[in-house]
């Protein structure tokens, strides 16, 4: 199953293709800034029933370096068969588009990033046929941005950096710097960043912190995440209303019932339970007929 961090680490390049120029600069590799870019289909499936898809595929046109292709792969763990797949992508792209391919691998942990960055040679040791050298961005080389001023200089780069540092002990300062800047950023630019970071935090503890920051610091934004947070807040309040009515009536509420009420995220269902709580002979009677 594709994880939300996986999606965030490569999809940001679809929204901000120009980000590659800044990332390559951070990584110490010189690419001429693109004069144009095109998001290409990511389906590399052959005519035979063998499906291969690169995460994100972009075409860059530059004045100094001509045109080239950029495949962006989000890598969450070490996979022994991945280098062969990446080599296949490079060969296929060169054959299909007749343009030089480039591979950028984005990781969230140092071990995976260092593994992905190792040159892999294909062929007999005495005469390697092909050497794969992907460019890798991860917590080992992406900037640790905790200053709002630095975030403001390049919001897209700061977003990707925050995602790659999701498990960093300073992630709280990183995310706080992001919300500080996003408060003054137009919603059209801020909302996608809010969602990218929410996806990028995945199931890491930082995800909970980000949701709290969005709820408090960015509560005025209308985005899928902010709407989700508001719905969660309404559900929590509705659940407490149900428990308050039962408590006021002196009805005993077993732990299992209390947990079920507080675990319900549907406001309509909680409203139904609240109406029943006014007259129900026991706590679990509010659940009858759903």
Coordinates of C-alpha atoms in Angstrom, one line a residue:
X1 CA 0.0 0.0 0.0
X2 CA 1.3 3.4 -0.9
X3 CA 1.7 5.6 2.2
X4 CA 0.9 9.3 2.5
X5 CA 4.6 10.2 3.1
X6 CA 5.4 8.4 -0.1
X7 CA 2.9 10.5 -2.0
X8 CA 4.0 13.8 -0.5
X9 CA 7.7 13.2 -1.2
X10 CA 7.2 12.9 -4.9
X11 CA 3.9 14.7 -5.7
X12 CA 5.4 18.0 -4.4
X13 CA 7.5 17.9 -7.6
X14 CA 4.4 17.8 -9.7
X15 CA 3.1 20.9 -8.0
X16 CA 6.5 22.6 -7.9
X17 CA 8.7 21.2 -10.7
X18 CA 11.1 24.1 -10.3
X19 CA 11.9 22.7 -6.8
X20 CA 14.3 20.3 -8.4
X21 CA 16.7 23.1 -9.3
X22 CA 16.8 24.2 -5.6
X23 CA 17.1 20.6 -4.3
X24 CA 20.0 19.8 -6.7
X25 CA 21.7 23.0 -5.6
X26 CA 21.3 21.9 -2.0
X27 CA 22.8 18.5 -2.9
X28 CA 25.7 20.1 -4.6
X29 CA 24.9 19.2 -8.2
X30 CA 24.7 21.9 -10.8
X31 CA 21.7 21.9 -13.2
X32 CA 20.7 24.9 -15.3
X33 CA 17.4 26.4 -14.2
X34 CA 14.5 25.2 -16.5
X35 CA 12.9 27.5 -18.9
X36 CA 9.9 25.2 -19.0
X37 CA 8.7 22.0 -17.6
X38 CA 6.0 19.4 -18.4
X39 CA 4.5 16.8 -16.1
X40 CA 4.5 13.6 -18.2
X41 CA 2.5 10.3 -17.7
X42 CA 4.1 8.2 -15.1
X43 CA 2.9 4.9 -16.6
X44 CA 5.9 2.9 -17.8
X45 CA 4.0 -0.3 -18.5
X46 CA 5.2 -2.4 -21.4
X47 CA 2.9 -4.0 -24.0
X48 CA 3.3 -7.3 -22.1
X49 CA 1.3 -7.6 -18.8
X50 CA 4.1 -6.1 -16.7
X51 CA 3.2 -2.9 -15.0
X52 CA 5.9 -0.4 -14.0
X53 CA 5.2 3.1 -12.8
X54 CA 7.6 5.7 -11.7
X55 CA 6.2 7.9 -8.9
X56 CA 6.6 11.3 -10.7
X57 CA 8.0 12.0 -14.1
X58 CA 8.9 15.5 -15.4
X59 CA 10.4 16.9 -18.5
X60 CA 12.7 19.9 -18.1
X61 CA 13.8 22.2 -20.9
X62 CA 16.7 24.5 -20.2
X63 CA 18.9 26.9 -22.1
X64 CA 22.2 25.5 -20.9
X65 CA 21.6 21.8 -20.5
X66 CA 19.0 21.2 -23.2
X67 CA 16.1 18.9 -22.2
X68 CA 16.2 16.1 -19.8
X69 CA 13.7 13.8 -17.9
X70 CA 13.4 13.7 -14.1
X71 CA 12.0 10.6 -12.4
X72 CA 11.2 11.2 -8.7
X73 CA 10.9 8.2 -6.5
X74 CA 9.8 8.3 -2.9
X75 CA 11.6 5.5 -1.0
X76 CA 10.4 4.5 2.5
X77 CA 12.7 1.5 3.1
X78 CA 15.6 -0.5 1.6
X79 CA 14.4 -2.8 -1.2
X80 CA 17.0 -5.1 -2.9
X81 CA 15.1 -5.1 -6.2
X82 CA 14.7 -1.4 -6.5
X83 CA 18.0 -0.5 -8.1
X84 CA 17.2 -2.9 -11.0
X85 CA 13.8 -1.2 -11.4
X86 CA 15.4 2.2 -11.4
X87 CA 17.9 1.1 -14.0
X88 CA 14.9 -0.2 -16.1
X89 CA 13.2 3.2 -15.8
X90 CA 16.3 5.0 -17.0
X91 CA 16.7 2.7 -20.0
X92 CA 13.0 2.8 -20.8
X93 CA 12.8 6.6 -20.6
X94 CA 15.8 7.1 -22.8
X95 CA 14.4 4.7 -25.4
X96 CA 10.9 6.2 -25.3
X97 CA 11.6 9.9 -25.2
X98 CA 15.2 10.0 -26.6
X99 CA 16.1 12.4 -23.7
X100 CA 18.7 11.8 -21.0
X101 CA 17.0 10.6 -17.8
X102 CA 17.8 11.7 -14.2
X103 CA 16.6 10.0 -11.0
X104 CA 16.0 11.7 -7.7
X105 CA 15.2 9.5 -4.7
X106 CA 13.6 11.2 -1.7
X107 CA 13.8 9.5 1.7
X108 CA 12.7 10.1 5.3
X109 CA 15.4 8.1 7.1
X110 CA 19.1 8.4 6.9
X111 CA 19.8 4.7 6.5
X112 CA 17.5 4.3 3.5
X113 CA 18.9 7.5 2.0
X114 CA 22.5 6.3 2.3
X115 CA 21.5 2.9 0.8
X116 CA 19.8 4.6 -2.1
X117 CA 22.8 6.9 -2.8
X118 CA 25.3 4.0 -3.2
X119 CA 26.3 3.5 -6.9
X120 CA 25.1 0.2 -8.1
X121 CA 27.0 -1.6 -10.9
X122 CA 25.3 -4.0 -13.2
X123 CA 27.2 -6.6 -15.2
X124 CA 30.3 -8.8 -14.6
X125 CA 32.7 -7.2 -12.0
X126 CA 35.5 -7.2 -14.5
X127 CA 33.4 -5.1 -17.0
X128 CA 30.3 -3.4 -15.5
X129 CA 27.8 -2.7 -18.2
X130 CA 25.9 0.0 -16.3
X131 CA 26.4 2.1 -13.2
X132 CA 23.3 3.5 -11.5
X133 CA 24.0 6.8 -9.5
X134 CA 20.7 8.3 -8.3
X135 CA 20.6 11.7 -6.7
X136 CA 19.2 11.3 -3.2
X137 CA 17.5 13.9 -0.9
X138 CA 16.9 12.9 2.7
X139 CA 17.5 13.9 6.4
X140 CA 21.2 13.4 6.0
X141 CA 21.6 16.3 3.4
X142 CA 18.4 18.4 3.3
X143 CA 18.5 21.6 5.3
X144 CA 17.0 21.7 8.8
X145 CA 14.9 24.9 8.5
X146 CA 13.6 26.2 11.9
X147 CA 13.6 29.9 11.0
X148 CA 10.5 31.5 9.5
X149 CA 12.8 33.8 7.5
X150 CA 14.4 30.8 5.8
X151 CA 11.0 29.2 5.2
X152 CA 9.8 32.4 3.6
X153 CA 12.7 32.4 1.2
X154 CA 11.6 29.2 -0.4
X155 CA 8.4 27.7 0.8
X156 CA 8.5 24.6 -1.5
X157 CA 12.0 23.6 -0.4
X158 CA 11.1 24.2 3.2
X159 CA 8.1 21.9 2.8
X160 CA 10.1 19.1 1.3
X161 CA 12.8 19.6 4.0
X162 CA 10.1 19.4 6.7
X163 CA 8.8 16.1 5.2
X164 CA 12.3 14.6 5.1
X165 CA 12.9 15.6 8.7
X166 CA 9.6 14.1 10.0
X167 CA 11.4 12.1 12.7
X168 CA 13.9 14.7 13.7
X169 CA 13.9 15.7 17.4
X170 CA 13.6 19.3 16.3
X171 CA 10.5 18.7 14.1
X172 CA 8.4 20.8 16.5
X173 CA 10.5 23.9 15.7
X174 CA 10.5 23.0 12.0
X175 CA 6.7 22.8 11.9
X176 CA 6.2 25.9 14.0
X177 CA 8.3 27.9 11.6
X178 CA 6.1 26.6 8.8
X179 CA 2.8 27.7 10.4
X180 CA 4.4 31.0 11.3
X181 CA 4.9 31.7 7.6
X182 CA 1.7 30.0 6.4
X183 CA -0.4 32.4 8.5
X184 CA 0.6 35.2 6.1
X185 CA 0.6 33.1 2.9
X186 CA -2.3 33.3 0.5
X187 CA -4.6 30.4 0.9
X188 CA -4.1 29.2 -2.7
X189 CA -0.4 28.6 -1.9
X190 CA -0.8 27.7 1.8
X191 CA -3.5 25.0 1.6
X192 CA -1.5 22.6 -0.6
X193 CA 1.5 23.0 1.7
X194 CA -0.7 22.2 4.7
X195 CA -1.9 19.0 3.0
X196 CA 1.6 18.0 1.8
X197 CA 3.0 18.2 5.3
X198 CA 0.0 16.4 6.8
X199 CA 0.6 13.6 4.3
X200 CA 4.4 13.7 4.8
X201 CA 4.1 13.3 8.6
X202 CA 2.3 10.0 7.9
X203 CA 1.9 8.0 11.2
X204 CA 4.9 9.6 12.8
X205 CA 4.3 11.4 16.2
X206 CA 4.9 14.6 14.3
X207 CA 1.6 14.1 12.5
X208 CA -0.4 14.8 15.8
X209 CA 1.7 17.9 16.4
X210 CA 1.0 19.2 12.9
X211 CA -2.7 18.6 13.3
X212 CA -2.6 20.6 16.6
X213 CA -0.7 23.4 15.0
X214 CA -3.1 23.6 12.0
X215 CA -6.0 23.6 14.4
X216 CA -4.6 26.4 16.5
X217 CA -2.3 28.5 14.3
X218 CA -4.1 28.0 10.9
X219 CA -7.7 27.5 12.0
X220 CA -8.9 30.2 9.5
X221 CA -7.8 28.2 6.5
X222 CA -10.3 26.2 4.5
X223 CA -8.5 23.1 3.5
X224 CA -9.3 19.3 3.6
X225 CA -7.2 19.0 6.7
X226 CA -8.7 22.0 8.5
X227 CA -12.2 20.8 7.7
X228 CA -11.3 17.3 9.0
X229 CA -10.0 18.9 12.2
X230 CA -13.1 21.0 12.7
X231 CA -15.3 17.8 12.2
X232 CA -13.2 16.0 14.8
X233 CA -13.7 18.9 17.2
X234 CA -17.5 18.8 16.7
X235 CA -17.5 15.1 17.3
X236 CA -15.5 15.4 20.5
X237 CA -17.9 18.0 21.8
X238 CA -20.9 16.0 20.8
X239 CA -19.5 12.9 22.6
X240 CA -19.0 14.9 25.8
X241 CA -22.5 16.2 25.6
X242 CA -23.8 12.6 25.5
X243 CA -21.7 11.6 28.5
X244 CA -22.7 14.8 30.4
X245 CA -26.5 14.0 30.0
X246 CA -25.9 10.5 31.2
X247 CA -23.9 11.7 34.2
X248 CA -26.5 14.4 35.0
X249 CA -29.2 11.6 35.1
X250 CA -27.0 9.5 37.4
X251 CA -26.7 6.7 34.8
X252 CA -23.7 4.4 35.2
X253 CA -21.5 4.5 32.2
X254 CA -19.2 1.4 31.8
X255 CA -15.7 2.0 30.4
X256 CA -16.6 0.1 27.1
X257 CA -19.6 2.4 26.6
X258 CA -17.6 5.5 27.3
X259 CA -14.9 4.4 24.9
X260 CA -17.5 3.7 22.1
X261 CA -19.1 7.2 22.6
X262 CA -15.7 9.0 22.5
X263 CA -14.5 6.9 19.6
X264 CA -17.4 7.8 17.4
X265 CA -16.5 10.4 14.8
X266 CA -20.0 10.8 13.2
X267 CA -21.8 13.9 14.6
X268 CA -25.2 12.7 13.3
X269 CA -24.9 9.4 15.1
X270 CA -23.8 11.2 18.3
X271 CA -26.8 13.5 18.0
X272 CA -29.1 10.4 17.9
X273 CA -27.4 9.0 21.0
X274 CA -27.8 12.3 22.7
X275 CA -31.5 12.3 22.2
X276 CA -31.8 8.8 23.5
X277 CA -29.5 9.6 26.5
X278 CA -32.3 11.8 27.9
X279 CA -34.6 8.8 28.6
X280 CA -32.5 5.7 28.1
X281 CA -32.8 3.3 31.1
X282 CA -29.1 2.4 30.8
X283 CA -26.0 3.7 29.1
X284 CA -25.8 0.9 26.5
X285 CA -29.5 1.4 25.6
X286 CA -28.5 4.5 23.6
X287 CA -27.0 2.2 21.0
X288 CA -30.2 0.3 20.3
X289 CA -31.0 0.3 16.5
X290 CA -27.7 2.0 15.8

